[in-house]
Amino acid sequence: MAEKRISSKKTNKKSLPLPPKKVGRGNGCALYKKCGGCQLQNMSYDEQLSFKQVKAIKNLGRFGHVEEIIGMENPVHYRNKVQAAFGWRNGRIISGVYQSSTHNIIPVDECLLEDKLADSIIVTVRKMLPKYKLTSYNEDTGKGFLRHVLVKRSFHTGQIMVVLVSGTPLFPKKDEFVKELLSKHEEITSVIHNINGAKTSLVLGEKETVLYGDGYIEDILCGKRFRISAKSFYQINPTQTEVLYGLAVDFAGLTGKERVLDAYCGTGTIGIVASDKAKEIIGVELNEQAVRDAKVNAKLNNTENIRFFAADAGKFMVEAARAKEKFDLVFMDPPRAGSDLNFLKSLVTLAPEKVVYISCNVETQARDLTFLCKNGYRVKKIQPVDMFPHTNHVECACLLTRK
Ligand code: SAH
């Protein structure tokens, strides 16, 4: 398993593999000051890991020992999902990322975090636009065409989805456009046209048409197969996701007899990965498209002991508590805002023996752990994982058991 551990107390550099040359101080990115997407580019990777370890200890140390953060062996080009915003500058179409907290586009052709092939497909699309008399979309005037390009790639199966997001619906010569794109990148397995004319910071709009292929890609994680559509959430760092899910299943310590809840389950990944070791799994997720994907994913893996519900996890838990449902274990993996009080109170009422809490925000995780520890639980294990090298995000898996 490609991983790298570092201690908060001592940085024993001798026993650690050296970071790849490009990832020294400055990290080889000329744009990091302008872009702002990588908050920690001024640090070497070892320093970043120490910084994250300290952040995890500051937030979670009061609940117990924080294990050494698991870093990446090769912390570059790890992103399997890349999106670029399109705009117009000095008479030319540009593509890149929004400067942090603005709608000002910083032109980017190659990014240290992003999949190289995905980056090159985006550049190809940009270069093709003038030939088809297509321009970039102007958010202020509502005129023009291309607003974003989103590329998702499976590192395991090689499948690639390209989503062309336009601000206006008309896509003249789309068949020719797709044909040329495919001739330049034979690796592409699906092309989607998504329309988003709304004044919004969301990349994707409601309406989408599949122009080529199935409209989804499939990836393999922890030996299981997953279908990913344009809109559903999928972890963006597959190498570390396998580490994280492996930990979650390890923490769960399942014996085959348990009834398990996978809350905030996305496309059902954690539940499906754990399904061989449990009696029954229920997944709950708010995003209906993700739930549809989750059901397909269960079929793809011949997983018969799992069911999914499209619902707010908090409301679902209140109902489950009212119906006196019994769960032996709850996996919870909420978004950055953490869980809500409805969820946490009902979790305490349902009183599963174990809770595995995965979070991408140690601050809200600490808040939720405080509630759970006041209400019958103790934290047994705290394991940070570096899912997002060069950014300041810290992912952490915690195991809680009933006191
Ligand atoms: N466990 C999944 C997804 C984690 S991301 C994985 O590892 O891939 C968090 C998920 O919570 C997202 O899929 C999001 O759509 C979902 N979500 C956000 N708010 C929710 C809510 N109130 N109730 C249920 N699910 C919610």
CSV table of C-alpha atoms and ligand atoms in Angstrom, one decimal:
chain,number,residue,atom,x,y,z
A,1,MET,CA,0.0,0.0,0.0
A,2,ALA,CA,1.4,3.4,-1.0
A,3,GLU,CA,1.6,5.2,2.2
A,4,LYS,CA,3.9,7.3,4.4
A,5,ARG,CA,3.7,8.0,8.1
A,6,ILE,CA,5.1,10.8,10.0
A,7,SER,CA,5.1,11.4,13.7
A,8,SER,CA,4.0,14.7,15.4
A,9,LYS,CA,6.6,14.3,18.1
A,10,LYS,CA,9.6,13.5,16.1
A,11,THR,CA,10.1,13.8,12.4
A,12,ASN,CA,12.5,10.9,11.9
A,13,LYS,CA,13.5,11.8,8.4
A,14,LYS,CA,16.1,9.0,8.2
A,15,SER,CA,13.4,6.3,8.4
A,16,LEU,CA,11.1,8.1,5.9
A,17,PRO,CA,11.3,7.8,2.2
A,18,LEU,CA,12.4,11.1,0.7
A,19,PRO,CA,9.6,13.0,-1.0
A,20,PRO,CA,9.9,13.1,-4.9
A,21,LYS,CA,12.2,15.8,-6.1
A,22,LYS,CA,9.5,18.0,-7.6
A,23,VAL,CA,7.8,18.2,-4.2
A,24,GLY,CA,10.4,20.1,-2.4
A,25,ARG,CA,9.9,23.6,-1.0
A,26,GLY,CA,7.9,25.6,-3.6
A,27,ASN,CA,6.8,22.2,-4.9
A,28,GLY,CA,7.4,23.0,-8.6
A,29,CYS,CA,4.2,25.0,-9.0
A,30,ALA,CA,4.6,28.5,-10.5
A,31,LEU,CA,1.0,29.4,-9.8
A,32,TYR,CA,0.4,28.5,-6.2
A,33,LYS,CA,0.5,32.1,-4.9
A,34,LYS,CA,-2.0,33.3,-7.5
A,35,CYS,CA,-4.3,30.2,-7.5
A,36,GLY,CA,-4.7,29.7,-3.7
A,37,GLY,CA,-6.0,26.2,-4.2
A,38,CYS,CA,-3.0,24.7,-2.4
A,39,GLN,CA,-2.7,26.5,0.9
A,40,LEU,CA,0.4,24.5,1.9
A,41,GLN,CA,2.6,24.8,-1.2
A,42,ASN,CA,5.1,26.8,0.8
A,43,MET,CA,5.9,23.7,2.8
A,44,SER,CA,7.7,20.5,1.9
A,45,TYR,CA,5.5,17.4,2.0
A,46,ASP,CA,7.0,16.3,5.4
A,47,GLU,CA,6.2,19.7,6.8
A,48,GLN,CA,2.7,19.5,5.5
A,49,LEU,CA,2.2,16.2,7.2
A,50,SER,CA,3.5,17.6,10.5
A,51,PHE,CA,1.2,20.7,10.1
A,52,LYS,CA,-1.8,18.4,9.6
A,53,GLN,CA,-0.8,16.2,12.5
A,54,VAL,CA,-0.7,19.2,14.8
A,55,LYS,CA,-4.1,20.4,13.5
A,56,ALA,CA,-5.6,16.9,14.2
A,57,ILE,CA,-4.1,16.9,17.7
A,58,LYS,CA,-5.3,20.4,18.4
A,59,ASN,CA,-8.9,19.5,17.5
A,60,LEU,CA,-9.1,15.8,18.5
A,61,GLY,CA,-6.3,15.3,21.0
A,62,ARG,CA,-8.6,15.8,23.9
A,63,PHE,CA,-10.5,12.7,22.9
A,64,GLY,CA,-7.5,10.4,23.0
A,65,HIS,CA,-4.2,9.5,21.2
A,66,VAL,CA,-4.0,10.7,17.6
A,67,GLU,CA,-2.2,8.2,15.5
A,68,GLU,CA,0.4,9.3,13.0
A,69,ILE,CA,-1.1,10.7,9.9
A,70,ILE,CA,-0.9,8.4,6.9
A,71,GLY,CA,0.5,10.4,4.0
A,72,MET,CA,1.1,9.5,0.3
A,73,GLU,CA,4.3,8.0,-1.1
A,74,ASN,CA,3.9,10.2,-4.2
A,75,PRO,CA,1.7,13.1,-3.4
A,76,VAL,CA,1.2,14.5,-6.9
A,77,HIS,CA,-1.3,14.2,-9.7
A,78,TYR,CA,-3.6,12.3,-7.3
A,79,ARG,CA,-6.9,13.9,-8.4
A,80,ASN,CA,-9.1,11.7,-10.5
A,81,LYS,CA,-11.6,14.5,-11.0
A,82,VAL,CA,-10.6,17.7,-12.7
A,83,GLN,CA,-12.7,20.7,-13.5
A,84,ALA,CA,-11.7,23.9,-15.4
A,85,ALA,CA,-13.6,27.2,-15.7
A,86,PHE,CA,-13.6,28.8,-19.1
A,87,GLY,CA,-13.4,32.6,-19.8
A,88,TRP,CA,-12.1,35.2,-22.1
A,89,ARG,CA,-9.1,37.4,-21.8
A,90,ASN,CA,-7.2,39.7,-24.2
A,91,GLY,CA,-9.2,38.3,-27.2
A,92,ARG,CA,-8.5,34.6,-26.3
A,93,ILE,CA,-10.3,31.8,-24.5
A,94,ILE,CA,-8.7,30.8,-21.3
A,95,SER,CA,-9.3,27.9,-19.0
A,96,GLY,CA,-8.2,27.3,-15.5
A,97,VAL,CA,-9.3,27.6,-11.9
A,98,TYR,CA,-11.1,30.4,-10.0
A,99,GLN,CA,-8.7,32.3,-7.8
A,100,SER,CA,-9.6,31.5,-4.2
A,101,SER,CA,-13.0,33.1,-3.2
A,102,THR,CA,-13.3,35.0,-6.5
A,103,HIS,CA,-14.7,34.4,-10.0
A,104,ASN,CA,-11.3,35.5,-11.5
A,105,ILE,CA,-9.9,32.7,-13.6
A,106,ILE,CA,-6.2,31.9,-13.3
A,107,PRO,CA,-5.2,30.1,-16.5
A,108,VAL,CA,-3.9,26.6,-15.7
A,109,ASP,CA,-2.8,24.0,-18.3
A,110,GLU,CA,-1.1,21.7,-15.8
A,111,CYS,CA,-1.7,21.3,-12.1
A,112,LEU,CA,0.5,19.5,-9.6
A,113,LEU,CA,-2.6,17.8,-8.0
A,114,GLU,CA,-4.6,16.9,-11.1
A,115,ASP,CA,-4.5,13.9,-13.4
A,116,LYS,CA,-2.2,14.8,-16.3
A,117,LEU,CA,-4.4,13.2,-18.9
A,118,ALA,CA,-7.5,15.0,-17.7
A,119,ASP,CA,-5.5,18.3,-17.8
A,120,SER,CA,-4.4,17.6,-21.4
A,121,ILE,CA,-8.0,16.8,-22.5
A,122,ILE,CA,-9.1,20.2,-21.1
A,123,VAL,CA,-6.4,22.0,-23.1
A,124,THR,CA,-7.5,20.1,-26.3
A,125,VAL,CA,-11.1,21.2,-25.8
A,126,ARG,CA,-10.0,24.8,-25.4
A,127,LYS,CA,-7.8,24.7,-28.5
A,128,MET,CA,-10.7,23.1,-30.6
A,129,LEU,CA,-13.3,25.8,-29.7
A,130,PRO,CA,-12.3,28.5,-32.3
A,131,LYS,CA,-12.6,26.0,-35.2
A,132,TYR,CA,-16.2,25.4,-34.2
A,133,LYS,CA,-16.9,29.1,-33.6
A,134,LEU,CA,-17.6,28.4,-30.0
A,135,THR,CA,-16.7,30.9,-27.3
A,136,SER,CA,-16.5,30.8,-23.6
A,137,TYR,CA,-19.6,31.7,-21.6
A,138,ASN,CA,-19.9,35.1,-20.1
A,139,GLU,CA,-21.6,35.0,-16.7
A,140,ASP,CA,-22.4,38.7,-16.7
A,141,THR,CA,-24.0,38.9,-20.2
A,142,GLY,CA,-25.4,35.3,-20.3
A,143,LYS,CA,-23.9,35.0,-23.8
A,144,GLY,CA,-21.3,32.6,-25.2
A,145,PHE,CA,-21.1,28.8,-24.8
A,146,LEU,CA,-18.5,26.8,-22.8
A,147,ARG,CA,-18.6,27.5,-19.0
A,148,HIS,CA,-16.7,24.5,-17.5
A,149,VAL,CA,-15.1,21.2,-18.5
A,150,LEU,CA,-15.2,18.4,-16.0
A,151,VAL,CA,-13.2,15.3,-16.5
A,152,LYS,CA,-13.4,12.2,-14.3
A,153,ARG,CA,-11.0,9.3,-14.8
A,154,SER,CA,-10.7,5.9,-13.2
A,155,PHE,CA,-7.1,5.1,-12.5
A,156,HIS,CA,-8.0,1.4,-12.3
A,157,THR,CA,-10.1,0.8,-15.4
A,158,GLY,CA,-8.8,3.7,-17.5
A,159,GLN,CA,-12.3,4.9,-18.3
A,160,ILE,CA,-12.7,8.7,-18.8
A,161,MET,CA,-15.7,10.9,-18.8
A,162,VAL,CA,-15.7,14.4,-20.2
A,163,VAL,CA,-18.5,16.8,-19.3
A,164,LEU,CA,-18.8,19.9,-21.4
A,165,VAL,CA,-20.8,22.4,-19.4
A,166,SER,CA,-22.3,25.2,-21.4
A,167,GLY,CA,-24.2,28.3,-20.2
A,168,THR,CA,-26.4,28.3,-23.3
A,169,PRO,CA,-28.2,25.2,-24.7
A,170,LEU,CA,-27.3,25.4,-28.4
A,171,PHE,CA,-24.3,23.2,-29.3
A,172,PRO,CA,-23.9,23.5,-33.1
A,173,LYS,CA,-21.9,20.7,-34.9
A,174,LYS,CA,-21.7,18.8,-31.6
A,175,ASP,CA,-21.3,15.4,-33.4
A,176,GLU,CA,-18.3,16.7,-35.3
A,177,PHE,CA,-16.9,18.3,-32.2
A,178,VAL,CA,-17.1,15.0,-30.3
A,179,LYS,CA,-15.7,13.0,-33.2
A,180,GLU,CA,-12.7,15.3,-33.3
A,181,LEU,CA,-12.2,15.2,-29.5
A,182,LEU,CA,-12.3,11.4,-29.6
A,183,SER,CA,-9.8,11.2,-32.4
A,184,LYS,CA,-7.4,13.3,-30.4
A,185,HIS,CA,-8.0,11.3,-27.1
A,186,GLU,CA,-9.0,7.7,-27.9
A,187,GLU,CA,-9.0,7.1,-24.1
A,188,ILE,CA,-12.2,9.0,-23.6
A,189,THR,CA,-15.1,6.6,-23.0
A,190,SER,CA,-18.0,9.0,-22.4
A,191,VAL,CA,-18.8,12.6,-23.4
A,192,ILE,CA,-21.7,14.5,-21.8
A,193,HIS,CA,-23.2,17.9,-22.6
A,194,ASN,CA,-24.5,19.6,-19.4
A,195,ILE,CA,-26.4,22.9,-19.5
A,196,ASN,CA,-26.0,25.3,-16.7
A,197,GLY,CA,-27.3,28.8,-17.4
A,198,ALA,CA,-28.0,29.7,-13.8
A,199,LYS,CA,-26.2,32.4,-11.8
A,200,THR,CA,-24.6,29.9,-9.5
A,201,SER,CA,-21.2,28.8,-8.3
A,202,LEU,CA,-22.2,25.1,-8.9
A,203,VAL,CA,-20.4,23.7,-11.9
A,204,LEU,CA,-23.1,21.4,-13.2
A,205,GLY,CA,-26.7,22.2,-14.2
A,206,GLU,CA,-29.7,20.0,-14.0
A,207,LYS,CA,-30.0,19.0,-17.7
A,208,GLU,CA,-27.5,16.7,-19.4
A,209,THR,CA,-27.4,14.8,-22.6
A,210,VAL,CA,-25.0,11.9,-23.3
A,211,LEU,CA,-23.2,12.6,-26.6
A,212,TYR,CA,-21.0,9.5,-26.5
A,213,GLY,CA,-20.6,6.3,-24.5
A,214,ASP,CA,-22.7,5.3,-21.4
A,215,GLY,CA,-22.7,8.6,-19.6
A,216,TYR,CA,-20.8,7.2,-16.6
A,217,ILE,CA,-17.5,5.6,-15.8
A,218,GLU,CA,-16.6,2.6,-13.6
A,219,ASP,CA,-13.8,2.5,-11.1
A,220,ILE,CA,-12.5,-0.2,-8.8
A,221,LEU,CA,-11.9,0.4,-5.1
A,222,CYS,CA,-10.9,-2.2,-2.5
A,223,GLY,CA,-11.7,-4.9,-5.0
A,224,LYS,CA,-15.3,-3.6,-5.6
A,225,ARG,CA,-16.6,-2.0,-8.8
A,226,PHE,CA,-18.3,1.4,-8.7
A,227,ARG,CA,-20.3,3.4,-11.3
A,228,ILE,CA,-19.7,7.1,-11.2
A,229,SER,CA,-22.0,9.5,-13.0
A,230,ALA,CA,-21.3,13.2,-13.6
A,231,LYS,CA,-23.2,14.5,-10.6
A,232,SER,CA,-22.6,12.0,-7.8
A,233,PHE,CA,-20.0,12.4,-5.2
A,234,TYR,CA,-16.9,10.2,-5.5
A,235,GLN,CA,-13.7,10.5,-3.5
A,236,ILE,CA,-11.1,12.3,-5.5
A,237,ASN,CA,-8.0,10.6,-4.3
A,238,PRO,CA,-8.4,6.9,-5.0
A,239,THR,CA,-5.0,5.8,-3.5
A,240,GLN,CA,-5.8,7.3,-0.2
A,241,THR,CA,-9.5,6.3,-0.4
A,242,GLU,CA,-8.5,2.7,-0.3
A,243,VAL,CA,-6.4,3.4,2.8
A,244,LEU,CA,-9.3,5.3,4.4
A,245,TYR,CA,-11.9,2.6,3.6
A,246,GLY,CA,-9.5,-0.1,4.7
A,247,LEU,CA,-9.2,1.7,8.1
A,248,ALA,CA,-13.0,2.1,8.4
A,249,VAL,CA,-13.6,-1.6,7.8
A,250,ASP,CA,-10.7,-2.5,10.2
A,251,PHE,CA,-12.1,-0.2,12.9
A,252,ALA,CA,-15.5,-1.8,12.5
A,253,GLY,CA,-14.2,-5.3,13.3
A,254,LEU,CA,-17.2,-7.0,11.8
A,255,THR,CA,-17.8,-10.7,12.3
A,256,GLY,CA,-20.6,-11.3,9.8
A,257,LYS,CA,-23.4,-11.1,12.3
A,258,GLU,CA,-23.9,-7.3,12.4
A,259,ARG,CA,-26.6,-5.0,11.1
A,260,VAL,CA,-24.8,-1.9,9.9
A,261,LEU,CA,-25.9,1.6,8.9
A,262,ASP,CA,-23.8,3.5,6.3
A,263,ALA,CA,-24.9,7.1,6.8
A,264,TYR,CA,-24.1,9.8,4.2
A,265,CYS,CA,-23.2,6.8,2.0
A,266,GLY,CA,-22.8,8.6,-1.4
A,267,THR,CA,-22.7,5.9,-4.1
A,268,GLY,CA,-22.6,3.2,-1.4
A,269,THR,CA,-18.9,2.7,-1.4
A,270,ILE,CA,-18.1,2.1,2.3
A,271,GLY,CA,-21.1,-0.1,2.8
A,272,ILE,CA,-20.4,-2.2,-0.3
A,273,VAL,CA,-16.7,-2.5,0.7
A,274,ALA,CA,-17.8,-3.7,4.2
A,275,SER,CA,-20.7,-5.9,2.9
A,276,ASP,CA,-18.8,-9.2,2.8
A,277,LYS,CA,-18.2,-8.9,6.6
A,278,ALA,CA,-21.6,-7.9,7.8
A,279,LYS,CA,-25.1,-9.6,7.9
A,280,GLU,CA,-27.0,-6.6,6.6
A,281,ILE,CA,-26.2,-3.0,5.6
A,282,ILE,CA,-28.5,-0.1,5.1
A,283,GLY,CA,-27.2,3.0,3.3
A,284,VAL,CA,-28.8,6.5,3.6
A,285,GLU,CA,-27.9,9.4,1.3
A,286,LEU,CA,-29.6,12.7,0.4
A,287,ASN,CA,-28.5,12.9,-3.3
A,288,GLU,CA,-31.0,10.9,-5.3
A,289,GLN,CA,-28.6,10.4,-8.3
A,290,ALA,CA,-26.0,9.0,-5.8
A,291,VAL,CA,-28.6,6.6,-4.4
A,292,ARG,CA,-29.4,5.4,-7.9
A,293,ASP,CA,-25.7,4.8,-8.5
A,294,ALA,CA,-25.4,3.1,-5.1
A,295,LYS,CA,-28.2,0.6,-6.1
A,296,VAL,CA,-26.4,-0.1,-9.4
A,297,ASN,CA,-23.2,-0.5,-7.6
A,298,ALA,CA,-24.7,-3.1,-5.3
A,299,LYS,CA,-25.8,-5.1,-8.3
A,300,LEU,CA,-22.4,-4.7,-10.1
A,301,ASN,CA,-20.8,-6.4,-7.0
A,302,ASN,CA,-23.6,-9.0,-6.5
A,303,THR,CA,-24.0,-7.5,-3.0
A,304,GLU,CA,-27.4,-8.8,-1.9
A,305,ASN,CA,-27.3,-7.8,1.8
A,306,ILE,CA,-27.4,-4.0,1.2
A,307,ARG,CA,-30.3,-1.6,0.7
A,308,PHE,CA,-30.3,2.2,0.1
A,309,PHE,CA,-32.6,5.0,1.0
A,310,ALA,CA,-32.7,8.5,-0.4
A,311,ALA,CA,-33.3,10.7,2.6
A,312,ASP,CA,-31.8,13.3,4.9
A,313,ALA,CA,-29.7,11.2,7.3
A,314,GLY,CA,-31.0,13.2,10.3
A,315,LYS,CA,-34.6,12.6,9.5
A,316,PHE,CA,-33.9,8.9,8.6
A,317,MET,CA,-32.3,8.5,12.0
A,318,VAL,CA,-35.2,10.0,13.9
A,319,GLU,CA,-37.5,7.6,12.1
A,320,ALA,CA,-35.2,4.7,12.8
A,321,ALA,CA,-35.1,5.6,16.5
A,322,ARG,CA,-38.9,5.9,16.6
A,323,ALA,CA,-39.3,2.5,15.0
A,324,LYS,CA,-36.8,1.0,17.5
A,325,GLU,CA,-34.5,-0.2,14.7
A,326,LYS,CA,-31.4,-2.0,15.9
A,327,PHE,CA,-27.9,-1.3,14.4
A,328,ASP,CA,-24.7,-2.9,15.8
A,329,LEU,CA,-22.5,-0.4,14.0
A,330,VAL,CA,-22.9,2.9,12.2
A,331,PHE,CA,-20.5,4.3,9.7
A,332,MET,CA,-20.9,8.0,9.3
A,333,ASP,CA,-19.2,10.2,6.7
A,334,PRO,CA,-20.9,13.6,6.7
A,335,PRO,CA,-20.0,16.6,4.5
A,336,ARG,CA,-17.8,19.4,5.9
A,337,ALA,CA,-20.5,20.9,8.0
A,338,GLY,CA,-20.6,17.6,10.0
A,339,SER,CA,-23.7,15.9,11.3
A,340,ASP,CA,-26.9,17.6,12.7
A,341,LEU,CA,-28.4,17.3,16.2
A,342,ASN,CA,-31.3,15.2,14.9
A,343,PHE,CA,-28.8,12.6,13.6
A,344,LEU,CA,-26.6,12.7,16.7
A,345,LYS,CA,-29.5,12.5,19.2
A,346,SER,CA,-31.1,9.6,17.3
A,347,LEU,CA,-27.7,7.9,17.1
A,348,VAL,CA,-27.5,8.0,20.8
A,349,THR,CA,-31.1,6.6,21.1
A,350,LEU,CA,-30.3,3.8,18.7
A,351,ALA,CA,-27.1,3.1,20.7
A,352,PRO,CA,-25.0,1.0,18.3
A,353,GLU,CA,-22.1,-0.7,20.0
A,354,LYS,CA,-19.7,1.0,17.6
A,355,VAL,CA,-19.6,4.1,15.5
A,356,VAL,CA,-16.9,4.8,12.8
A,357,TYR,CA,-16.9,8.5,12.1
A,358,ILE,CA,-15.1,9.6,9.0
A,359,SER,CA,-14.7,13.3,8.4
A,360,CYS,CA,-13.0,15.8,6.1
A,361,ASN,CA,-13.3,18.5,8.7
A,362,VAL,CA,-11.7,17.9,12.1
A,363,GLU,CA,-13.4,21.0,13.6
A,364,THR,CA,-17.0,19.8,13.0
A,365,GLN,CA,-15.9,16.3,13.8
A,366,ALA,CA,-14.6,17.5,17.2
A,367,ARG,CA,-18.0,19.3,17.9
A,368,ASP,CA,-19.9,16.1,17.1
A,369,LEU,CA,-17.5,13.9,19.1
A,370,THR,CA,-18.1,16.2,22.1
A,371,PHE,CA,-21.8,15.5,21.9
A,372,LEU,CA,-21.3,11.7,21.5
A,373,CYS,CA,-18.8,11.5,24.4
A,374,LYS,CA,-21.3,13.4,26.7
A,375,ASN,CA,-23.9,10.9,25.7
A,376,GLY,CA,-22.5,7.4,26.2
A,377,TYR,CA,-19.6,7.0,23.9
A,378,ARG,CA,-15.8,7.0,24.2
A,379,VAL,CA,-13.3,7.5,21.4
A,380,LYS,CA,-11.1,4.5,20.9
A,381,LYS,CA,-9.1,5.4,17.8
A,382,ILE,CA,-8.2,8.5,15.9
A,383,GLN,CA,-6.4,8.1,12.6
A,384,PRO,CA,-5.8,11.1,10.3
A,385,VAL,CA,-5.2,10.3,6.6
A,386,ASP,CA,-3.8,12.8,4.1
A,387,MET,CA,-6.5,12.7,1.4
A,388,PHE,CA,-5.6,16.1,-0.1
A,389,PRO,CA,-1.9,16.7,-0.2
A,390,HIS,CA,-0.8,20.4,-0.5
A,391,THR,CA,-4.2,21.7,0.7
A,392,ASN,CA,-4.9,22.4,4.4
A,393,HIS,CA,-7.7,19.7,4.6
A,394,VAL,CA,-7.3,17.0,7.1
A,395,GLU,CA,-9.4,13.8,6.8
A,396,CYS,CA,-9.8,11.7,9.9
A,397,ALA,CA,-11.3,8.3,10.9
A,398,CYS,CA,-12.4,7.8,14.5
A,399,LEU,CA,-13.7,4.7,16.2
A,400,LEU,CA,-16.2,5.2,19.0
A,401,THR,CA,-17.5,2.5,21.3
A,402,ARG,CA,-20.3,2.6,24.0
A,403,LYS,CA,-19.0,3.3,27.5
B,1,SAH,N1,-19.4,8.0,2.1
B,1,SAH,C1,-19.3,8.5,0.8
B,1,SAH,C2,-19.8,9.9,0.7
B,1,SAH,C3,-19.2,10.9,1.6
B,1,SAH,S1,-19.4,12.6,1.2
B,1,SAH,C4,-18.0,8.2,0.2
B,1,SAH,O1,-17.0,7.9,0.8
B,1,SAH,O2,-17.9,8.4,-1.1
B,1,SAH,C5,-20.8,13.1,2.1
B,1,SAH,C6,-22.1,12.6,1.5
B,1,SAH,O3,-23.1,13.1,2.3
B,1,SAH,C7,-22.4,13.2,0.1
B,1,SAH,O4,-22.7,12.1,-0.8
B,1,SAH,C8,-23.6,14.1,0.3
B,1,SAH,O5,-24.5,14.1,-0.8
B,1,SAH,C9,-24.3,13.4,1.5
B,1,SAH,N2,-25.1,14.3,2.3
B,1,SAH,C10,-25.0,15.6,2.5
B,1,SAH,N3,-25.9,16.1,3.4
B,1,SAH,C11,-26.7,15.0,3.7
B,1,SAH,C12,-27.8,14.8,4.6
B,1,SAH,N4,-28.3,15.8,5.2
B,1,SAH,N5,-28.3,13.5,4.6
B,1,SAH,C13,-27.8,12.5,4.0
B,1,SAH,N6,-26.7,12.6,3.1
B,1,SAH,C14,-26.2,13.9,3.0
